[in-house]
Amino acid sequence: MQFQHLRHRSIYACICVSDFKENLEAVSKAISECSFLAIDGEFTGLNTSSHNIHAFDTPEERYQKLRQGAMEFLLVQFGICTFHFDEEQGKYITRAFSFYVFPRPHNRQAPDIRFLCQSSSIDFMVAQNFDFNKVFKDGIPYLLPSDEQKLRESLQQKHQIMEKSDVSSPGFSPSSHQKNQPKIPAEHREFIEDVCKKVEEFEKSDLDVMSLAPCNGYARLLIYRNVKARFPARIQMETNTDNKKVQYIVVSKTKSPEDAKRKLEEKKAEDYEQLDDAVGFSKVIRMISQSGKLVVGHNMLLDVLHTLHQFISPLPEDYEEFKSMTKCCLPRLLDTKLMATRPPLKDQLQYFSLGELHKTLQSKPFVVPNIVFPEDVPSYDNSGEQLHQAGYDAYITGLCFITMANYLGSVQKPPQDAVTPDSPLLQGYVNRLYLMRINDIPYIDLSRPDPLPSREHVFHVRFPSEWKASDLNHLFSPFGNIQIVWLDETSAFVGLYKKEQAHTVLRALTKGDNYHVISYNDYRKRITELTPT
Amino acid sequence: MQFQHLRHRSIYACICVSDFKENLEAVSKAISECSFLAIDGEFTGLNTSSHNIHAFDTPEERYQKLRQGAMEFLLVQFGICTFHFDEEQGKYITRAFSFYVFPRPHNRQAPDIRFLCQSSSIDFMVAQNFDFNKVFKDGIPYLLPSDEQKLRESLQQKHQIMEKSDVSSPGFSPSSHQKNQPKIPAEHREFIEDVCKKVEEFEKSDLDVMSLAPCNGYARLLIYRNVKARFPARIQMETNTDNKKVQYIVVSKTKSPEDAKRKLEEKKAEDYEQLDDAVGFSKVIRMISQSGKLVVGHNMLLDVLHTLHQFISPLPEDYEEFKSMTKCCLPRLLDTKLMATRPPLKDQLQYFSLGELHKTLQSKPFVVPNIVFPEDVPSYDNSGEQLHQAGYDAYITGLCFITMANYLGSVQKPPQDAVTPDSPLLQGYVNRLYLMRINDIPYIDLSRPDPLPSREHVFHVRFPSEWKASDLNHLFSPFGNIQIVWLDETSAFVGLYKKEQAHTVLRALTKGDNYHVISYNDYRKRITELTPT
Ligand SMILES: Nc1nc2c(ncn2[C@@H]2O[C@H](COP(=O)(O)OP(=O)(O)O)[C@@H](O)[C@H]2O)c(=O)[nH]1
Ligand SMILES: Nc1nc2c(ncn2[C@@H]2O[C@H](COP(=O)(O)OP(=O)(O)O)[C@@H](O)[C@H]2O)c(=O)[nH]1
């Protein structure tokens, strides 16, 4: 989630595909040494238009709605900030990273992802100088373990075929698939003859490698099928792509069986290295997962869903399965928004967005913690583009966490000094994820059944599409103020502020000429009966 | 569609939201004066993964598949190149424009569009230096006429309420909706009292306008509901947004009833101007539509679908309705890819992508036409970012059209000189849109029923998922070479190259242990019976 109001010197490394490999070691070290880490994601959108979240969602309904969004929108930037507590100095040593990530299809077998964008989110992000060109051009690729496995198997198959065709039995055509292909269409014969002549000359020359002129996919197919067949085992062909995505064929000579074998081994090693590159950012998430460290986020449910879905495994349909998957992959989570909105911190705070929380936590009764940025992480100038990035927001989140944790310690009797991530004072917050806009269910509990409040003061109402809020207010006026949650043009949930009036409603209303009222609980029962399991 | 291989001095104006208004007049003039115009679009993706196009689609099936893509992906750049034939000079006066377009939500009522991106398309576009930051930040907004209408009506309602509340009956609260809202929560009372004090001081001061400190949406709501109500008719409040999307309230004084009325009129005018800005690029498409000019494109079906869907009206489900809608909105279309792939031009050409076509058309027997770029259109340096943009591709398309049209004239007996867009020589191409990858149906005919070829040599085959192409080749080996179109893991269409073998297939094959063959026509009949109409 973006974070709007603060200016700060830039303190995080901004990592994209070109410098990912060289920084991976530093990232790994930062994760394995830290006391805890904070994360933050940037997404191309938040909610699909058909999945409005509202105050009377159950935790499971909320999961289903957010799951839909997490499956369709894309996480394009991932911020990580590690905090290592140095007891001697009483300081936190902090390293922050912003990773641009993008599912660049690294070759023709790789999944060609479709993802959704929401124009209001995009609009907001560009206003904060989010660099989409950088994401799309230099984003770090990633793969789900299941996709990695598939690609690995298809590489193995490909290598088997190559071994058979190129080494042991020269002249064997790669797959029987291609044997029965139609011959060269008349209009392309001249072109193919030209290429054959070029290859023949190349064979006689001293050159080892020759590039053919760029040509389209169809022409390349014709060349593979018709030219290569005439020079079995003596030449090899490969398609290269230049940096403008223009493709051309490179022809090289096979000098001896040993040479062919060596080239094949080189090609295999290269293929596996390419696959390793394609796994890319997923490695970082696997490191976090395996570290078992406390992972902190602000209003982090959506971050958690995107992280699991994009880098670990597609989100399960079943809500309980989601809970156990989360516990298994990210075993210790803590949501600073939940911390802030529960007593005793709630009583000291007014607003709970990350920016406003951070602002409040800079003055009494709170104490700003001691933070050190070591110089082993490359950090950049405080230019406009560096602000409001995921790495920075992750840093602010971690800062808020430390400040609030220390506050909890300070109000103990006797006061406790630095409260560490494993302190019992924090146990009530661990693995509970804040639920936005639901007043009566504060969180999803990953380890236990969720809190289940009474919604006896809530009613489901059907009415004509001309009705406005005023009509509902009028209908319920005998019972005091109401909270309206529109479901569609002809139905809504209505909650009473005066809960003690609940039992009188159904006696008085139930059904009129043009409206129909049932209790929330009855409505839920009907819905569940209608949904096949 | 992008066009890869050419370098050229940049000849088109690149137009985004900041210079759209000032250039609209020039665009309008260019369209109304031209002999014909060429268009080209850039999209965030081409096809959804579940809608593969293939060689045995019917025109209607193809429409349904492409419609799906056009509804989900976004057109983000629109190129227009106008060509005016100057008979005296025998030259084409040419003006080219690239418009960046993006559905920026101009206010809270505007539709918040969700759109799909395909990572391979995005990857290709950034490799050609397509500037996504520019699209997202500076894209020209647009509205469907139906959305414009809705927004206009809601403005009228809003103005009515404003007139009642602010002018005739001071103190009237804007909507009864708000009357029954709960009072200020205890924790925000102090904040609201502070704001009230500020407004009171402002009322007594000499200032006309005062900005409040930026605050979040909830805080603004509290202010509107609770502060404004205490100063009826004497002050006005409005929310402003700075260039970082930070929102704050501006308070201004109402000096007299006349002053209030004047302010209201100003506000109304401003609202309508904002709406007019939001209509944005749709105006250009309306100009093209109303001009009735010949619109040329290369492989333009997808361009046409996106143009209609995004700027004119959602694409109808019904195929015939789509045809009549197209004829009505873009009454004269010509596809250069169709021209190139039909005799007599086909016989002079080998490859048909825009880049390769353009290359071939630069040498004999073709004659490069005379083109003049007048200086009244701003054009930019030939920097990397300017190449391969829609305006440039539209220009190349128009150039190819003129060259091919002139060629058609040159092979007449006696040869005809400049062939104009209304020449009878072109009638066979007008309102026929090229169908990619369908060998036996060259085009969609917008004016007549589509060509309906016999597909007696095509069969639908079901088989075990382990089958490969070699198994199908083997099964059909008695009948010669085949063309395979995979439908899913256990079914495919198989076409015979030797069509005369068609009648022997069903006698010989029909059904084996693990496969099942029926004719294409029977398969289509069953599908149609299964689909409710
Ligand atoms: N009949 C009626 N329907 C409403 C009203 N306000 C909103 N709705 C409908 O309730 C649904 C949800 O609306 P809302 O809660 O505003 O969420 P939104 O769709 O995100 O703006 C939509 O289908 C609206 O058409 C109203 O005043 N009267
Ligand atoms: N049984 C079988 N299915 C195949 C084969 N090749 C492709 N398919 C299936 O056919 C469908 C379409 O594949 P294809 O034509 O390659 O299009 P793509 O999905 O765009 O790559 C997919 O569901 C594939 O799994 C094959 O050799 N054997």
Coordinates of C-alpha atoms in Angstrom, one line a residue, chain A residues 53-498:
Chain A
I53 CA -15.9 -5.3 0.4
H54 CA -18.2 -4.1 3.2
A55 CA -18.7 -3.8 6.9
F56 CA -20.8 -7.0 7.2
D57 CA -18.5 -9.4 5.3
T58 CA -17.6 -12.5 7.3
P59 CA -13.9 -13.2 7.4
E60 CA -14.3 -16.0 4.9
E61 CA -16.3 -13.8 2.5
R62 CA -13.6 -11.1 2.8
Y63 CA -11.0 -13.7 1.9
Q64 CA -12.9 -14.8 -1.2
K65 CA -13.3 -11.2 -2.4
L66 CA -9.6 -10.3 -1.8
R67 CA -8.5 -13.6 -3.2
Q68 CA -10.2 -12.7 -6.5
G69 CA -8.3 -9.4 -6.6
A70 CA -5.0 -11.1 -5.7
M71 CA -5.4 -13.6 -8.5
E72 CA -6.1 -10.9 -11.1
F73 CA -4.0 -7.9 -10.2
L74 CA -0.3 -8.0 -10.1
L75 CA 2.2 -7.2 -7.4
V76 CA 4.8 -5.1 -9.2
Q77 CA 7.0 -3.9 -6.4
F78 CA 8.0 -5.6 -3.2
G79 CA 9.6 -3.7 -0.3
I80 CA 11.7 -5.5 2.4
C81 CA 13.2 -3.8 5.4
T82 CA 15.3 -5.9 7.8
F83 CA 15.9 -4.8 11.4
H84 CA 18.7 -6.3 13.4
F85 CA 18.8 -5.3 17.1
D86 CA 22.3 -4.6 18.3
E87 CA 22.1 -5.1 22.1
E88 CA 25.4 -3.5 22.8
Q89 CA 24.6 -0.3 21.1
G90 CA 20.9 -0.5 21.8
K91 CA 20.3 0.3 18.2
Y92 CA 18.5 -1.3 15.2
I93 CA 20.7 -1.9 12.2
T94 CA 18.4 -1.6 9.3
R95 CA 18.6 -2.5 5.6
A96 CA 15.9 -1.7 3.1
F97 CA 15.3 -2.9 -0.4
S98 CA 12.7 -2.1 -3.1
F99 CA 12.4 -4.9 -5.7
Y100 CA 10.7 -4.2 -9.0
V101 CA 9.1 -7.5 -10.1
F102 CA 7.5 -8.4 -13.4
P103 CA 6.6 -11.8 -15.0
R104 CA 8.7 -11.2 -18.1
P105 CA 8.3 -14.4 -20.3
H106 CA 11.9 -15.5 -20.5
N107 CA 11.2 -17.8 -23.4
R108 CA 8.4 -19.3 -25.4
Q109 CA 7.7 -22.0 -22.9
A110 CA 7.3 -19.6 -20.0
P111 CA 3.8 -18.7 -18.9
D112 CA 2.5 -15.6 -20.6
I113 CA 0.7 -14.0 -17.7
R114 CA -2.5 -11.9 -18.1
F115 CA -3.0 -9.4 -15.3
L116 CA -5.6 -6.8 -14.4
C117 CA -5.0 -3.1 -13.8
Q118 CA -7.4 -0.6 -12.1
S119 CA -7.1 2.8 -13.6
S120 CA -7.6 4.6 -10.3
S121 CA -4.7 2.6 -8.7
I122 CA -2.4 3.3 -11.8
D123 CA -3.4 6.9 -11.7
F124 CA -2.5 7.1 -8.0
M125 CA 0.8 5.3 -8.5
V126 CA 2.1 7.5 -11.3
A127 CA 1.1 10.6 -9.3
Q128 CA 3.6 9.2 -6.7
N129 CA 6.2 8.8 -9.4
F130 CA 6.0 5.1 -9.6
D131 CA 8.1 4.1 -12.6
F132 CA 6.1 1.7 -14.8
N133 CA 8.6 1.7 -17.6
K134 CA 11.2 0.4 -15.1
V135 CA 8.9 -2.3 -13.8
F136 CA 8.0 -3.5 -17.3
K137 CA 11.5 -3.2 -18.7
D138 CA 13.7 -4.1 -15.8
G139 CA 11.4 -5.9 -13.4
I140 CA 12.9 -9.1 -11.8
P141 CA 11.1 -12.2 -13.1
Y142 CA 9.7 -14.9 -10.9
L143 CA 8.2 -18.3 -11.1
L144 CA 5.9 -20.4 -8.9
P145 CA 7.6 -23.6 -7.8
S146 CA 5.1 -25.5 -9.8
D147 CA 5.9 -23.6 -13.0
E148 CA 9.6 -24.0 -12.3
Q149 CA 9.1 -27.8 -12.0
K150 CA 7.2 -27.9 -15.3
L151 CA 9.9 -25.9 -17.1
R152 CA 12.6 -28.1 -15.6
E153 CA 10.9 -31.2 -16.9
S154 CA 10.4 -29.8 -20.4
L155 CA 14.1 -28.8 -20.5
Q156 CA 15.0 -32.4 -19.6
Q157 CA 12.9 -33.7 -22.4
K158 CA 14.4 -31.2 -24.8
H159 CA 17.9 -32.2 -23.8
Q160 CA 17.1 -35.9 -24.3
I161 CA 15.9 -35.2 -27.8
M162 CA 19.0 -33.0 -28.5
E163 CA 21.3 -35.8 -27.3
K164 CA 19.7 -38.3 -29.6
S165 CA 19.5 -36.1 -32.6
D166 CA 22.8 -34.2 -32.4
V167 CA 25.2 -36.6 -30.9
S168 CA 24.4 -40.2 -31.3
S169 CA 22.6 -40.3 -34.6
P170 CA 23.5 -37.5 -36.9
G171 CA 20.7 -36.8 -39.4
F172 CA 17.9 -37.9 -37.1
S173 CA 15.2 -35.2 -37.4
P174 CA 14.4 -33.8 -33.9
S175 CA 10.8 -35.0 -33.6
S176 CA 8.7 -37.3 -35.7
H177 CA 6.1 -34.5 -35.5
Q178 CA 8.1 -32.6 -38.2
K179 CA 8.6 -35.5 -40.6
N180 CA 5.2 -35.3 -42.1
Q181 CA 5.2 -31.6 -42.7
P182 CA 4.3 -30.3 -46.1
K183 CA 7.1 -29.3 -48.4
I184 CA 8.2 -25.7 -49.1
P185 CA 5.5 -23.6 -50.7
A186 CA 6.4 -22.6 -54.2
E187 CA 6.7 -18.9 -53.4
H188 CA 9.4 -19.5 -50.8
R189 CA 11.6 -22.0 -52.6
E190 CA 13.9 -19.3 -53.9
F191 CA 14.4 -17.9 -50.4
I192 CA 15.2 -21.3 -49.0
E193 CA 17.7 -22.0 -51.8
D194 CA 19.4 -18.7 -51.1
V195 CA 19.8 -19.6 -47.5
C196 CA 21.1 -23.1 -48.4
K197 CA 23.7 -21.5 -50.6
K198 CA 24.8 -19.2 -47.8
V199 CA 25.2 -22.1 -45.4
E200 CA 27.2 -24.1 -48.0
E201 CA 29.6 -21.2 -48.4
F202 CA 29.8 -20.9 -44.7
E203 CA 30.7 -24.6 -44.4
K204 CA 33.6 -24.1 -46.8
S205 CA 34.8 -20.9 -45.1
D206 CA 37.1 -20.5 -42.1
L207 CA 34.3 -19.0 -40.0
D208 CA 32.9 -20.7 -36.9
V209 CA 29.7 -18.8 -36.6
M210 CA 27.4 -17.0 -39.0
S211 CA 24.3 -14.9 -38.4
L212 CA 21.5 -15.0 -41.0
A213 CA 19.5 -11.8 -41.7
P214 CA 16.6 -11.2 -39.3
C215 CA 13.4 -12.8 -40.6
N216 CA 9.9 -13.6 -39.3
G217 CA 8.8 -16.7 -37.5
Y218 CA 7.4 -18.4 -40.5
A219 CA 10.6 -17.9 -42.5
R220 CA 12.6 -19.3 -39.5
L221 CA 10.4 -22.3 -39.4
L222 CA 11.0 -22.9 -43.1
I223 CA 14.7 -22.6 -42.5
Y224 CA 14.8 -25.0 -39.6
R225 CA 12.8 -27.6 -41.4
N226 CA 14.4 -27.3 -44.8
V227 CA 17.9 -26.0 -44.5
K228 CA 19.1 -27.8 -41.4
A229 CA 17.9 -31.2 -42.8
R230 CA 20.4 -30.9 -45.7
F231 CA 23.4 -30.4 -43.4
P232 CA 22.8 -33.1 -40.8
A233 CA 25.1 -33.0 -37.8
R234 CA 27.6 -30.7 -39.5
I235 CA 25.9 -27.5 -38.6
Q236 CA 23.8 -26.3 -35.7
M237 CA 21.2 -23.6 -35.7
E238 CA 19.8 -21.4 -32.9
T239 CA 17.5 -18.4 -32.8
N240 CA 18.9 -15.3 -31.1
T241 CA 17.0 -12.2 -30.1
D242 CA 18.6 -8.8 -30.1
N243 CA 17.7 -6.1 -27.6
K244 CA 14.9 -4.8 -29.9
K245 CA 13.3 -8.3 -29.9
V246 CA 14.3 -8.8 -33.5
Q247 CA 15.0 -12.5 -34.0
Y248 CA 17.6 -14.0 -36.3
I249 CA 19.2 -17.4 -36.8
V250 CA 22.8 -18.1 -35.9
V251 CA 24.5 -21.0 -37.7
S252 CA 27.6 -22.6 -36.2
K253 CA 29.8 -25.5 -37.3
T254 CA 30.1 -28.9 -35.6
K255 CA 33.8 -29.9 -35.9
S256 CA 33.8 -33.3 -34.3
P257 CA 31.6 -35.6 -32.2
E258 CA 33.5 -34.3 -29.1
D259 CA 32.9 -30.7 -30.2
A260 CA 29.2 -31.5 -30.7
K261 CA 29.0 -33.0 -27.2
R262 CA 30.8 -30.1 -25.6
K263 CA 28.5 -27.7 -27.3
L264 CA 25.5 -29.7 -26.1
E265 CA 26.8 -29.6 -22.5
E266 CA 27.3 -25.9 -22.8
K267 CA 23.8 -25.4 -24.1
K268 CA 22.4 -27.5 -21.3
A269 CA 24.2 -25.5 -18.6
E270 CA 23.0 -22.3 -20.3
D271 CA 19.4 -23.5 -20.3
Y272 CA 19.6 -24.3 -16.6
E273 CA 21.1 -21.0 -15.8
Q274 CA 18.3 -19.3 -17.8
L275 CA 15.8 -21.2 -15.8
D276 CA 17.5 -20.2 -12.6
D277 CA 17.4 -16.6 -13.6
A278 CA 13.7 -17.0 -14.3
V279 CA 13.1 -18.2 -10.8
G280 CA 14.4 -14.8 -9.8
F281 CA 12.5 -13.0 -7.1
S282 CA 10.8 -16.1 -5.9
K283 CA 14.1 -17.0 -4.2
V284 CA 13.8 -14.0 -1.9
I285 CA 10.4 -15.0 -0.8
R286 CA 11.6 -18.5 -0.2
M287 CA 14.4 -17.1 2.0
I288 CA 11.9 -15.1 4.0
S289 CA 9.7 -18.2 4.3
Q290 CA 12.5 -20.4 5.4
S291 CA 14.0 -17.9 7.8
G292 CA 10.9 -18.2 10.1
K293 CA 11.5 -14.6 11.1
L294 CA 8.7 -12.4 12.3
V295 CA 7.3 -10.6 9.2
V296 CA 5.6 -7.2 9.9
G297 CA 3.2 -5.3 7.6
H298 CA 0.7 -2.5 7.9
N299 CA -2.8 -3.6 7.0
M300 CA -1.0 -6.6 5.5
L301 CA -3.8 -9.0 4.4
L302 CA -3.6 -8.1 0.8
D303 CA 0.2 -8.1 0.9
V304 CA 0.1 -11.6 2.3
L305 CA -2.4 -12.8 -0.3
H306 CA -0.4 -11.4 -3.2
T307 CA 2.9 -12.8 -1.9
L308 CA 1.6 -16.3 -1.5
H309 CA -0.3 -16.3 -4.8
Q310 CA 2.5 -14.8 -6.9
F311 CA 5.6 -16.5 -5.5
I312 CA 4.5 -19.6 -3.5
S313 CA 1.3 -21.2 -4.7
P314 CA -2.1 -20.2 -6.1
L315 CA -4.4 -19.2 -3.4
P316 CA -6.7 -22.1 -2.4
E317 CA -10.5 -21.8 -2.7
D318 CA -11.0 -23.2 0.7
Y319 CA -10.6 -20.6 3.5
E320 CA -9.2 -23.0 6.1
E321 CA -6.7 -24.3 3.6
F322 CA -5.6 -20.7 3.1
K323 CA -5.0 -20.4 6.8
S324 CA -2.9 -23.5 7.0
M325 CA -1.0 -22.6 3.9
T326 CA -0.2 -19.1 5.3
K327 CA 0.9 -20.6 8.7
C328 CA 3.2 -23.0 6.8
C329 CA 4.8 -20.5 4.4
L330 CA 4.9 -17.4 6.6
P331 CA 4.8 -18.8 10.1
R332 CA 5.0 -15.5 12.1
L333 CA 3.1 -12.5 10.9
L334 CA 2.3 -9.3 12.7
D335 CA 0.0 -6.5 11.5
T336 CA 0.9 -3.0 12.8
K337 CA -2.6 -1.8 11.9
L338 CA -4.1 -4.4 14.2
M339 CA -1.6 -3.3 17.0
A340 CA -2.5 0.3 16.5
T341 CA -6.3 -0.2 16.6
R342 CA -6.4 -2.3 19.8
P343 CA -6.0 -1.1 23.3
P344 CA -3.7 0.1 24.8
L345 CA -2.3 1.7 21.7
K346 CA -5.7 2.7 20.3
D347 CA -6.2 5.0 23.2
Q348 CA -3.1 7.0 22.3
L349 CA -3.9 7.3 18.5
Q350 CA -6.5 8.9 16.3
Y351 CA -5.7 7.9 12.7
F352 CA -4.4 4.6 11.5
S353 CA -3.1 4.9 8.0
L354 CA 0.7 4.3 7.8
G355 CA 1.5 7.9 7.2
E356 CA -0.6 9.3 10.0
L357 CA 0.4 6.6 12.4
H358 CA 4.1 7.3 11.8
K359 CA 3.5 11.0 12.4
T360 CA 1.8 10.4 15.7
L361 CA 4.5 8.0 16.8
Q362 CA 7.1 10.7 16.6
S363 CA 5.9 12.6 19.7
K364 CA 5.1 11.8 23.3
P365 CA 4.3 9.4 24.9
F366 CA 6.2 7.6 22.1
V367 CA 9.9 7.3 21.7
V368 CA 11.5 7.2 18.3
P369 CA 13.9 4.2 18.2
N370 CA 17.6 4.4 17.4
I371 CA 18.1 3.3 13.8
V372 CA 21.4 2.8 11.9
F373 CA 21.8 2.3 8.2
P374 CA 25.0 0.5 7.5
E375 CA 26.8 1.3 4.3
D376 CA 26.9 -2.2 2.8
V377 CA 23.6 -1.7 1.1
P378 CA 23.7 0.6 -2.0
S379 CA 21.3 3.4 -1.4
Y380 CA 20.4 6.2 -3.7
D381 CA 19.9 9.9 -3.8
N382 CA 16.8 11.4 -2.5
S383 CA 15.5 12.3 -6.0
G384 CA 11.7 12.5 -6.5
E385 CA 11.5 9.0 -8.0
Q386 CA 12.9 7.4 -4.8
L387 CA 10.1 8.5 -2.5
H388 CA 7.0 6.4 -1.7
Q389 CA 8.5 3.2 -2.8
A390 CA 7.7 -0.1 -1.2
G391 CA 11.2 -0.3 0.5
Y392 CA 10.5 3.0 2.1
D393 CA 7.1 2.0 3.3
A394 CA 8.4 -1.2 4.7
Y395 CA 11.0 0.8 6.6
I396 CA 8.3 3.1 8.1
T397 CA 6.2 0.0 9.0
G398 CA 9.1 -1.5 10.9
L399 CA 9.8 1.8 12.6
C400 CA 6.1 2.0 13.8
F401 CA 6.3 -1.6 15.0
I402 CA 9.4 -0.9 17.1
T403 CA 7.9 2.3 18.6
M404 CA 4.6 0.6 19.5
A405 CA 6.3 -2.5 20.9
N406 CA 8.5 -0.3 23.1
Y407 CA 5.5 1.6 24.2
L408 CA 3.8 -1.6 25.3
G409 CA 7.0 -2.3 27.4
S410 CA 6.9 1.2 28.9
V411 CA 3.4 0.8 30.3
Q412 CA 4.2 -2.5 32.0
K413 CA 4.7 -2.6 35.8
P414 CA 7.6 -2.5 36.1
P415 CA 8.4 -0.9 32.7
Q416 CA 10.3 -3.1 30.3
D417 CA 13.1 -1.7 28.1
A418 CA 13.5 -2.8 24.5
V419 CA 10.7 -5.2 23.6
T420 CA 12.0 -7.8 21.2
P421 CA 10.0 -9.6 18.5
D422 CA 9.6 -12.7 20.6
S423 CA 8.3 -10.9 23.7
P424 CA 5.1 -12.3 25.3
L425 CA 3.8 -8.7 25.1
L426 CA 3.4 -9.2 21.3
Q427 CA 1.7 -12.7 21.4
G428 CA -1.8 -11.3 21.2
Y429 CA -1.0 -9.7 17.8
V430 CA 1.0 -12.5 16.1
N431 CA -0.8 -14.3 13.2
R432 CA -3.8 -12.1 13.4
L433 CA -4.4 -10.0 10.3
Y434 CA -6.3 -6.8 10.4
L435 CA -9.7 -6.7 8.7
M436 CA -10.5 -3.4 7.1
R437 CA -13.9 -1.8 7.5
I438 CA -15.4 -4.5 9.6
N439 CA -16.2 -3.0 12.9
D440 CA -17.2 -6.1 14.8
I441 CA -14.5 -8.6 13.6
P442 CA -11.1 -7.0 14.1
Y443 CA -8.9 -9.7 12.5
I444 CA -8.5 -13.0 10.7
D445 CA -7.0 -15.4 13.2
L446 CA -4.6 -17.7 11.4
S447 CA -4.2 -20.1 14.3
R448 CA -7.7 -20.3 15.7
P449 CA -11.3 -20.0 14.5
D450 CA -12.1 -16.3 13.8
P451 CA -14.0 -14.2 16.3
L452 CA -17.7 -14.5 15.6
P453 CA -19.7 -11.5 16.8
S454 CA -23.5 -11.4 17.2
R455 CA -25.1 -9.6 14.2
E456 CA -28.5 -9.7 15.7
H457 CA -28.9 -5.9 15.2
V458 CA -28.3 -6.4 11.4
F459 CA -31.0 -6.9 8.8
H460 CA -31.2 -7.8 5.1
V461 CA -33.7 -5.6 3.3
R462 CA -35.1 -5.8 -0.3
F463 CA -36.7 -2.8 -1.8
P464 CA -37.6 -1.1 -5.2
S465 CA -34.6 0.3 -7.1
E466 CA -35.9 3.8 -6.7
W467 CA -35.2 3.8 -3.0
K468 CA -32.5 6.0 -1.6
A469 CA -30.8 6.1 1.7
S470 CA -33.6 8.4 2.9
D471 CA -36.2 5.7 2.3
L472 CA -34.3 3.2 4.4
N473 CA -33.7 5.8 7.1
H474 CA -37.4 6.5 7.1
L475 CA -38.3 2.8 7.3
F476 CA -36.0 2.3 10.3
S477 CA -36.7 5.7 11.9
P478 CA -38.5 4.1 15.0
F479 CA -35.2 2.3 15.9
G480 CA -32.8 5.2 15.7
N481 CA -29.8 5.7 13.5
I482 CA -28.7 3.1 11.0
Q483 CA -25.7 2.0 9.1
I484 CA -26.5 1.1 5.4
V485 CA -24.4 -1.3 3.4
W486 CA -25.7 -1.4 -0.3
L487 CA -25.5 -4.8 -1.8
D488 CA -27.1 -3.9 -5.1
E489 CA -29.8 -1.6 -6.4
T490 CA -32.6 -3.5 -4.7
S491 CA -31.0 -4.9 -1.5
A492 CA -28.9 -3.7 1.5
F493 CA -27.8 -4.7 5.0
V494 CA -29.0 -2.3 7.6
G495 CA -27.3 -2.2 11.0
L496 CA -28.9 -0.5 14.1
Y497 CA -26.7 1.8 16.2
K498 CA -29.0 1.1 19.1

